[in-house]
Coordinates of C-alpha atoms in Angstrom, one line a residue:
Chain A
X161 CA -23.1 8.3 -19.3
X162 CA -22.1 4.6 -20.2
X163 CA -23.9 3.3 -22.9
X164 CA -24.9 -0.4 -21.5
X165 CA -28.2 -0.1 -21.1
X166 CA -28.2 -3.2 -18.1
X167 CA -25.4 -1.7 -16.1
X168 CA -27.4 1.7 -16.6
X169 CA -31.0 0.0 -15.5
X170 CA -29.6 -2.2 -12.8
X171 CA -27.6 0.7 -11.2
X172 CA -31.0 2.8 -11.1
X173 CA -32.7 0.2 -9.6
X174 CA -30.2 -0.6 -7.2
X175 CA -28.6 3.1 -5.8
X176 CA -31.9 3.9 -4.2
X177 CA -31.4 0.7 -1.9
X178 CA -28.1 1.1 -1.2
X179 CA -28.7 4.8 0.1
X180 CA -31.4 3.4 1.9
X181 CA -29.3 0.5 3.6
X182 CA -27.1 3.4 4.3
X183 CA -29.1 4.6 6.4
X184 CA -30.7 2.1 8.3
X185 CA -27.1 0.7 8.8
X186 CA -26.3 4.6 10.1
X187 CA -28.9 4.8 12.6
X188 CA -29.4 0.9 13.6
X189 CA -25.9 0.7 14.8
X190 CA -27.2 0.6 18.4
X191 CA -29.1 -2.5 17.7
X192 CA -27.7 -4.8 15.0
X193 CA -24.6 -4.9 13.3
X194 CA -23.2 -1.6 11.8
X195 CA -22.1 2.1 12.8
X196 CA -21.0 4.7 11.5
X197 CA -18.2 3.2 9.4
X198 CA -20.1 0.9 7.7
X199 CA -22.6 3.4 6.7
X200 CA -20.5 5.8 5.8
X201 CA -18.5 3.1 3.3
X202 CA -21.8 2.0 1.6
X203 CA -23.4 5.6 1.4
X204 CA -20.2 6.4 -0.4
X205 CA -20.2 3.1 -2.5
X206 CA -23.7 3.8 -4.0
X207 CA -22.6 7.8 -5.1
X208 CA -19.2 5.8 -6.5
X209 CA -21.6 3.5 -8.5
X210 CA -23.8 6.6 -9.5
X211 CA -20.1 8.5 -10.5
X212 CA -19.3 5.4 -12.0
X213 CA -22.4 4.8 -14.2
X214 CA -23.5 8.3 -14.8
X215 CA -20.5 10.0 -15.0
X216 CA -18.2 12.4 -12.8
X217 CA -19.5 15.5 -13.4
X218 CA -23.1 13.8 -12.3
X219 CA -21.6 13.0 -9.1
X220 CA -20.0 16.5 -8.5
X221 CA -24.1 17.9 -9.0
X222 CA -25.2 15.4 -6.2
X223 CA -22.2 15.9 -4.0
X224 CA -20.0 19.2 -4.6
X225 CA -16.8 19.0 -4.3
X226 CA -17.0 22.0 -1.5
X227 CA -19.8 20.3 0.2
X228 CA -18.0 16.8 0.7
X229 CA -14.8 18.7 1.7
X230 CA -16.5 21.1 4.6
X231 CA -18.9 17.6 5.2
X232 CA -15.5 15.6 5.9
X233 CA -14.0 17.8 8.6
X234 CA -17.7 18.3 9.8
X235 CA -17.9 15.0 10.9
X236 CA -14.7 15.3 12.7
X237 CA -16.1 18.1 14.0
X238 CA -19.2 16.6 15.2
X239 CA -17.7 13.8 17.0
X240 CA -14.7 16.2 19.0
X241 CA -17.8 18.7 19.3
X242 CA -19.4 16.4 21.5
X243 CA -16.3 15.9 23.6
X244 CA -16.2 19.6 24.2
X245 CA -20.0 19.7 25.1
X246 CA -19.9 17.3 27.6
X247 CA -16.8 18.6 29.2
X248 CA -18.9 22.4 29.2
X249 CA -21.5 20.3 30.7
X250 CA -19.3 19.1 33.8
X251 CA -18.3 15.8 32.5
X252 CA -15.0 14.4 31.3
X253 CA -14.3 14.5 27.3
X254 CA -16.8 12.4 25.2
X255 CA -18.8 11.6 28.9
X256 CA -22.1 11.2 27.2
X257 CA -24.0 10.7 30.3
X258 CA -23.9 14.2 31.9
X259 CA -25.9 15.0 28.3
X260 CA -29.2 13.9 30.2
X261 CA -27.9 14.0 33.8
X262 CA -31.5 12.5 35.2
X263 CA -31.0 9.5 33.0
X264 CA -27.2 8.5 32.3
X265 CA -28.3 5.7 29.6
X266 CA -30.3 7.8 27.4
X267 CA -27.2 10.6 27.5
X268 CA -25.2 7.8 26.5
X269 CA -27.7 6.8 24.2
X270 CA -27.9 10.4 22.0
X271 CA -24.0 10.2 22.3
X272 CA -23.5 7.3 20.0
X273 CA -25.7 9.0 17.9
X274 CA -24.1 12.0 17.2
X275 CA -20.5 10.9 17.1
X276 CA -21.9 7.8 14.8
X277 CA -23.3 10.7 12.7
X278 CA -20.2 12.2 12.7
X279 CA -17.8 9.1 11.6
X280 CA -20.8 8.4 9.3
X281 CA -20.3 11.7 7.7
X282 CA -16.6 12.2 7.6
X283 CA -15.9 8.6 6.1
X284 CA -19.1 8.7 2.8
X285 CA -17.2 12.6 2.9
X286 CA -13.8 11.0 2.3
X287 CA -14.5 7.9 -0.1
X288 CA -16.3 10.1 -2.6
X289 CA -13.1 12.0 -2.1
X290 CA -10.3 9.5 -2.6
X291 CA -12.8 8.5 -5.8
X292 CA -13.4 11.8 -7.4
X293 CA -9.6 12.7 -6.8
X294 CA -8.4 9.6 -9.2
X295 CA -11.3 9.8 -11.7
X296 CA -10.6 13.8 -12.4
X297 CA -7.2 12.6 -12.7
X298 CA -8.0 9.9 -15.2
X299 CA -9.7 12.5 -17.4
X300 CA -6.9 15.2 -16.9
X301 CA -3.9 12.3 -17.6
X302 CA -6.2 11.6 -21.0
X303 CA -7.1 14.8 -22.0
X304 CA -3.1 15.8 -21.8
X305 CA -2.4 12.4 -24.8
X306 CA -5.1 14.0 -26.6
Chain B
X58 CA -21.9 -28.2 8.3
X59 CA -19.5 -25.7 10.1
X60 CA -16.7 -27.7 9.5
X61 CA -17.4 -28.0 5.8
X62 CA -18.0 -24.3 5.0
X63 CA -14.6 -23.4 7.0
X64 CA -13.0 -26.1 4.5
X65 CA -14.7 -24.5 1.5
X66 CA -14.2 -20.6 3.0
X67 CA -10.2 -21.0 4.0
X68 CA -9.6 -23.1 0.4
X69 CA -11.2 -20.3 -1.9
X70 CA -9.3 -18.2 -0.2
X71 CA -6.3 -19.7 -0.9
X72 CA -6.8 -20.7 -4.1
X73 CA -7.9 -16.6 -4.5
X74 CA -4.6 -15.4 -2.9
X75 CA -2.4 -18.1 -5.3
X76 CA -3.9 -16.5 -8.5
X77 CA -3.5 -13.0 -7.5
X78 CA 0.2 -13.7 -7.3
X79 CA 0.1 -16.0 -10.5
X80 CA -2.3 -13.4 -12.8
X81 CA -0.2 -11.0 -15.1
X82 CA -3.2 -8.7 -16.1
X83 CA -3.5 -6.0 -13.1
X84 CA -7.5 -5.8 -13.7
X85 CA -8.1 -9.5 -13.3
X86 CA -5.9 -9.5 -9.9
X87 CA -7.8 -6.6 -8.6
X88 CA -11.2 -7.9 -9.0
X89 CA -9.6 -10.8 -7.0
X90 CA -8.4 -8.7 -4.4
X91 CA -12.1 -8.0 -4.3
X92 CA -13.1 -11.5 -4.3
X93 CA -10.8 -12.0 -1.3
X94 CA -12.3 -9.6 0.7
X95 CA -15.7 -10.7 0.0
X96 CA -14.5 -14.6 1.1
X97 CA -12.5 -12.9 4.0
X98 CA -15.8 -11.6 5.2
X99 CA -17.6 -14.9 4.5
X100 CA -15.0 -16.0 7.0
X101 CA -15.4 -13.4 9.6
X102 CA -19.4 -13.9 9.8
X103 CA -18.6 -17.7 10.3
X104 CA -16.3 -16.7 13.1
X105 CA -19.1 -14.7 14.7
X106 CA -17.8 -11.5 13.9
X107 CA -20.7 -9.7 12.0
X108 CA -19.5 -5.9 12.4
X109 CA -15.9 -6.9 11.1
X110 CA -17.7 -8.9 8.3
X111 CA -19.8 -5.6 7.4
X112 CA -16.4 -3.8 7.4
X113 CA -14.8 -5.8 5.0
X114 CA -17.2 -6.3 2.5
X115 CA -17.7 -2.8 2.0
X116 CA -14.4 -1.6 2.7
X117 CA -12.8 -4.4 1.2
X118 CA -14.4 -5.5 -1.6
X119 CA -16.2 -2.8 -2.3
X120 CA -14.4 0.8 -2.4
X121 CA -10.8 -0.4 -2.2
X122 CA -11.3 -2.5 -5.7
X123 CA -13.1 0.5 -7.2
X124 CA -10.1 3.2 -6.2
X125 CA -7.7 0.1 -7.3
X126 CA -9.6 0.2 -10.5
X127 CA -9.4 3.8 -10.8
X128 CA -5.2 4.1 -10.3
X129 CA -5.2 1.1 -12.9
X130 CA -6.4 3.5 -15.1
X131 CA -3.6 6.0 -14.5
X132 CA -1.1 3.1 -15.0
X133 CA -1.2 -0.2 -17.3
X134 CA -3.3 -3.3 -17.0
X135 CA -0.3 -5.7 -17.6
X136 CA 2.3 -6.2 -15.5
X137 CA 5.5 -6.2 -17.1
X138 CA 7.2 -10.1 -17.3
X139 CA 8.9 -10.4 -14.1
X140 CA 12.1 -12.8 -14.3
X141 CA 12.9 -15.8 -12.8
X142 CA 12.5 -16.1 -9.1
X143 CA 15.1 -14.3 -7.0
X144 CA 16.1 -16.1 -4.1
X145 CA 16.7 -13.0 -1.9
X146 CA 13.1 -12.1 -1.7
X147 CA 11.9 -15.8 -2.2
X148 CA 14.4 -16.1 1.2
X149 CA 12.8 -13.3 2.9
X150 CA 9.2 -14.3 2.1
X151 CA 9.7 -18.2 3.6
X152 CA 11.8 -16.8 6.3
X153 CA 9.0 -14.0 6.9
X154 CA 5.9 -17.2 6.7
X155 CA 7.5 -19.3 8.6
X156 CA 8.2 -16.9 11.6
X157 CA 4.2 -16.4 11.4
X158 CA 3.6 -19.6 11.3
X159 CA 5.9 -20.7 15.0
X160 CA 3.6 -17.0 16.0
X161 CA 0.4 -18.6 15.9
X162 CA 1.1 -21.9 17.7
X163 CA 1.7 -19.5 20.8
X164 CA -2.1 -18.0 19.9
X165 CA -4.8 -19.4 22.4
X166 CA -7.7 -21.9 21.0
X167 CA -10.6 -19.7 19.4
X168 CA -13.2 -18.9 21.9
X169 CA -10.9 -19.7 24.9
X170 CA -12.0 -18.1 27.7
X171 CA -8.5 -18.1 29.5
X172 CA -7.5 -15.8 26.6
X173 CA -6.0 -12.6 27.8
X174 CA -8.7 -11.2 25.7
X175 CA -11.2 -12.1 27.6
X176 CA -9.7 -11.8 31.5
X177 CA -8.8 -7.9 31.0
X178 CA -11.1 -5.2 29.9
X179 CA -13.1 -7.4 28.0
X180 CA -15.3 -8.8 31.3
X181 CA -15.7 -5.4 32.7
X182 CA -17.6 -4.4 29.4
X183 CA -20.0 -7.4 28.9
X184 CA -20.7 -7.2 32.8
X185 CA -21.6 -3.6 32.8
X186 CA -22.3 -2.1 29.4
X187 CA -26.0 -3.5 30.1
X188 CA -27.0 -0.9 32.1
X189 CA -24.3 1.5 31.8
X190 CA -24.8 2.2 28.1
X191 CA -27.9 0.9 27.3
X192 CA -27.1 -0.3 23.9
X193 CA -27.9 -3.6 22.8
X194 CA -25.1 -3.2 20.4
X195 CA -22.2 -4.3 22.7
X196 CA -19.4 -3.5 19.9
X197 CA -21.1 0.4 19.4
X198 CA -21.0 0.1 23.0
X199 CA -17.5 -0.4 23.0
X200 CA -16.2 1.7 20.0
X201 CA -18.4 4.5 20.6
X202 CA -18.6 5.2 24.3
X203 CA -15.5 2.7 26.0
X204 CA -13.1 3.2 23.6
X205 CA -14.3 6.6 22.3
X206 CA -11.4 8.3 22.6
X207 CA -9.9 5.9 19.7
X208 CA -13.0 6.0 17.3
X209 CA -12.2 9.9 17.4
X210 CA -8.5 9.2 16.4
X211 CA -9.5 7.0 13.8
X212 CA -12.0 9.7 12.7
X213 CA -9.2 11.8 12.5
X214 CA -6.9 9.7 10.5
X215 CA -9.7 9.1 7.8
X216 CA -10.3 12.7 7.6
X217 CA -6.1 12.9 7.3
X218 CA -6.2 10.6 4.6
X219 CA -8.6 12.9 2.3
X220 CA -6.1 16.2 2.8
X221 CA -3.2 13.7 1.8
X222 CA -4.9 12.4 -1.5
X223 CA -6.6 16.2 -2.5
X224 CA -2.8 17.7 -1.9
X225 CA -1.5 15.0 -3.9
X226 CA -3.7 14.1 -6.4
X227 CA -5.9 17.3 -6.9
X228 CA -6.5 17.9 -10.6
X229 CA -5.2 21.3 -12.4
X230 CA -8.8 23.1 -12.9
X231 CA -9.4 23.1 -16.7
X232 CA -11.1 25.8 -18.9
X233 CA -14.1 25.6 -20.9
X234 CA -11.6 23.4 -23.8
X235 CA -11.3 21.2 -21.3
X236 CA -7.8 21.8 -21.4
X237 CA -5.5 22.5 -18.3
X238 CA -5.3 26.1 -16.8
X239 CA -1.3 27.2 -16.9
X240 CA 0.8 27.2 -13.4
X241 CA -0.3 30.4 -12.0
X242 CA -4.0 29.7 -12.3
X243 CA -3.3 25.9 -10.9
X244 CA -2.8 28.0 -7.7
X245 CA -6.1 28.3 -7.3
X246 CA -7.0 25.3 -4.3
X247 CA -11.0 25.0 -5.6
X248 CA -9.7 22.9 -7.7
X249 CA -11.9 20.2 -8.9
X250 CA -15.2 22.2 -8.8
X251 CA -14.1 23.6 -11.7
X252 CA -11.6 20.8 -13.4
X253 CA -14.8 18.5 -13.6
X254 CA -17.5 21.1 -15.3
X255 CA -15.8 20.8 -18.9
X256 CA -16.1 16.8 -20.9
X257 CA -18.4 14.9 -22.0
X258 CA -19.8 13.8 -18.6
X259 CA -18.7 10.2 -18.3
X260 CA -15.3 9.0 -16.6
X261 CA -13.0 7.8 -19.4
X262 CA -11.2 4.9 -18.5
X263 CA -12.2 4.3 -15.0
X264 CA -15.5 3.1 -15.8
X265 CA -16.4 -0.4 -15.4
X266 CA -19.3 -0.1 -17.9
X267 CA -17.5 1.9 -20.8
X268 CA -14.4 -0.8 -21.6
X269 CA -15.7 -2.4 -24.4
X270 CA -17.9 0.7 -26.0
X271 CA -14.9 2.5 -25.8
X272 CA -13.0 -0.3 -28.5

């Protein structure tokens, strides 16, 4: 836990939001800028901040290690999942439309969702990842000079 | 107007590029780098470009300068003196810009619509992703549904990217010291569920916050 008491308030005050924006940028993709990607890159900046501010061990509460590990290849899952259901369905790989065969658009429609879900989960999965895997080697590389 | 922020946009960024390459201490440079992203995606709204823009900033600015921040921890803050100027790689670098340079005069104007870009695929999607897709979005449109089959890749190679960093940069567990296991009970691949329960709870030198406390 850092001791500046403005980086510590501001963070608090700020994380919130940035989950939030998260999510509206998740699941507004359709309409407005965003997707998946982008979601997925600022979910996983506002858990960096919280890592950074609070402290690793904080982060691995919020987000285990095993849960961001299966979450990463679930999202990959997800996304190739859908593939595979529309082709059971009758339709080519990743053929969203045979999802709601009365109404092609709306298939389409859910599609995007899911595999958005899916990108949004794998890539927040991954950057807390890639961050958690250099800060617990930050502490390790220290703990070995002491 | 436009004219004026492109003039103020492209200088910064520049100007940001020049003192990366000129600024010895490693921390400074990479909270450029950061800067530079941020400006780059300044740019990219200005061109129109609003889902690259959202892409850059937080990709860009904001989780690549943290992880750069992190592996400067691992290494040094100051880059060792370099020596004069070689002229091999001084060579290969004009050489190298210049070729670029003679490659963009063959580029079409921006917003051309004669641009192969926009006589190939790019037609067929505007025209019928209205009522084929349904998605206001036309750039979900295309990444999620046209071009599907790519996002999935590109899912993939993310996903890729996270085995390569835990295989190479996983973390010994440590015992309640806080202290490394020995080699056989490194084995162990759930590693950092454990490595990260012993400490004091804050991030040693990768924190932004804890520089100066830490003096």
């Amino acid at each position: 836990m850092t001791r500046k008491t403005i980086v510590r308030v501001v963070s608090k005050a700020l994380i919130p939001f940035i989950l939030l924006f998260a999510l509206y940028t998740q699941f507004h993709g359709d309409y407005g800028p965003g997707g998946g990607f982008q979601a997925g890159v600022i979910l996983a900046a506002g858990l960096v901040v919280y890592g950074l501010v609070v402290g690793l061990d904080a982060l691995n509460a919020v987000f285990p290690p095993a849960v961001r590990e299966v979450c990463a290849a679930m999202g990959v899952l997800i996304y190739a999942g859908v593939g595979f259901t529309t082709m059971a369905l009758g339709g080519r790989f990743l053929e969203y439309g045979v999802l709601t065969p009365h109404h092609p658009e709306h298939g389409q429609h859910y599609g995007i969702l899911l595999v958005e879900l899916g990108v949004g989960l794998t890539v927040s999965s991954v950057m807390v990842i890639l961050f958690a895997a250099f800060a617990a080697r930050a502490r390790v590389a220290q703990t070995e000079v002491v | 107007m436009t004219g004026l922020i492109d003039i103020v946009v492209l200088s910064l960024l520049v100007v940001t590029a020049v003192m990366v390459g000129q600024l010895r201490n490693l921390f400074a440079a990479a909270m450029l780098t950061g800067m530079y992203s941020l400006l780059s995606a300044v740019w990219m709204v200005v061109l129109d470009a609003p889902d690259v823009a959202y892409t850059e900033a937080a990709v860009g600015a904001g989780i690549s300068t943290v992880l750069m921040l992190a592996t400067l921890s691992l290494t040094t803050e100051e880059e060792r003196e370099a020596s004069l100027i070689e002229p091999g790689p001084l060579f290969v670098a004009l050489i190298t810009g210049a070729v670029l340079l003679y490659a963009t005069l063959d580029m079409p104007r921006f917003g051309d619509p004669s641009s192969p870009i926009h006589t190939h695929v790019g037609a067929m999607y505007l025209e019928r992703a209205p009522h084929e897709i349904g998605v206001p979005n036309l750039i979900t449109a295309v990444l999620a549904s046209y071009r599907g089959y790519d996002t999935l890749g590109e899912t993939t190679v993310v996903f890729t990217a996270a085995v390569g960093v835990l295989a190479l940069l996983t973390a010994p567990p440590l015992d309640r010291r806080g202290l490394p296991f020995r080699r056989t009970a490194s084995l162990d691949t759930s590693m950092a569920s454990q490595s990260t329960l012993g400490g004091d709870g804050s991030l040693p030198q990768t924190s932004l916050a804890d520089d100066e406390v830490a003096t």
